[in-house]
XYZ file of C-alpha atoms in Angstrom:
85
model
C 105.653 54.465 119.808
C 109.076 54.684 121.459
C 110.056 55.604 124.804
C 112.340 58.419 123.495
C 110.166 59.749 121.056
C 107.310 60.298 124.039
C 110.331 61.986 126.177
C 110.786 64.574 122.845
C 107.257 65.070 122.554
C 106.580 65.941 126.456
C 109.402 68.148 126.183
C 108.415 70.191 123.060
C 105.209 70.407 124.798
C 106.362 72.118 127.863
C 108.337 74.388 126.188
C 105.542 75.363 123.977
C 103.202 76.343 126.874
C 105.848 78.270 128.394
C 105.490 82.201 128.028
C 108.520 82.247 125.819
C 107.526 79.350 123.905
C 103.932 80.859 123.500
C 105.664 84.250 122.324
C 108.101 82.390 120.208
C 104.831 80.223 118.125
C 103.423 83.936 117.691
C 105.936 85.287 116.556
C 106.599 82.385 113.726
C 103.022 82.846 113.016
C 103.166 85.870 112.037
C 106.226 86.229 110.410
C 105.936 84.723 107.171
C 102.490 86.229 106.545
C 103.395 89.577 105.651
C 106.147 88.223 103.148
C 103.206 86.160 101.103
C 101.271 89.218 101.413
C 103.651 91.167 99.764
C 104.269 88.786 97.005
C 100.566 88.916 96.792
C 99.179 92.255 96.891
C 102.505 94.416 96.256
C 103.943 92.164 93.608
C 100.686 91.125 92.160
C 101.599 87.231 92.495
C 98.229 85.913 92.999
C 98.735 82.690 90.823
C 101.824 80.720 89.582
C 102.371 80.500 85.865
C 104.556 77.261 85.845
C 102.876 73.819 86.651
C 103.657 71.415 88.659
C 105.546 71.036 92.052
C 109.368 71.265 90.923
C 108.665 74.189 88.536
C 106.178 76.078 91.447
C 109.400 75.020 93.812
C 111.390 77.157 91.547
C 109.243 79.777 90.962
C 108.696 80.402 94.834
C 112.146 80.499 95.274
C 112.336 83.079 92.594
C 109.663 85.023 94.336
C 111.480 84.730 97.826
C 114.284 85.636 96.492
C 113.371 88.952 94.760
C 111.651 89.648 97.908
C 114.868 89.307 99.879
C 116.763 91.248 97.315
C 114.507 94.388 97.232
C 114.431 94.199 100.966
C 118.156 94.284 101.120
C 118.451 96.986 98.477
C 115.926 99.276 100.690
C 117.643 98.573 103.782
C 120.874 99.383 101.930
C 119.545 102.647 100.470
C 118.177 103.731 104.310
C 122.428 102.952 105.258
C 121.171 99.957 107.673
C 123.189 97.193 105.993
C 126.872 96.927 107.563
C 129.560 96.579 104.856
C 130.995 92.908 104.736
C 135.148 92.652 104.847
């Protein structure tokens, strides 16, 4: 392995071991889980309808888009979305 790679790996390890790095990694672990949980439980999307990686990727994209639009609509209804100029 290259020396540059080892330095980069060491810097990353030090950042992750700091309190701030640990807090960020914990937050990263938790955030996506709620989205997948909502897709599975609230939207009843337990299996992919299509087969093959390109089609499944497209299906995940549509599910993610629907999730984001529903989230935006809920925020807009509560008045939390700023109007774009």
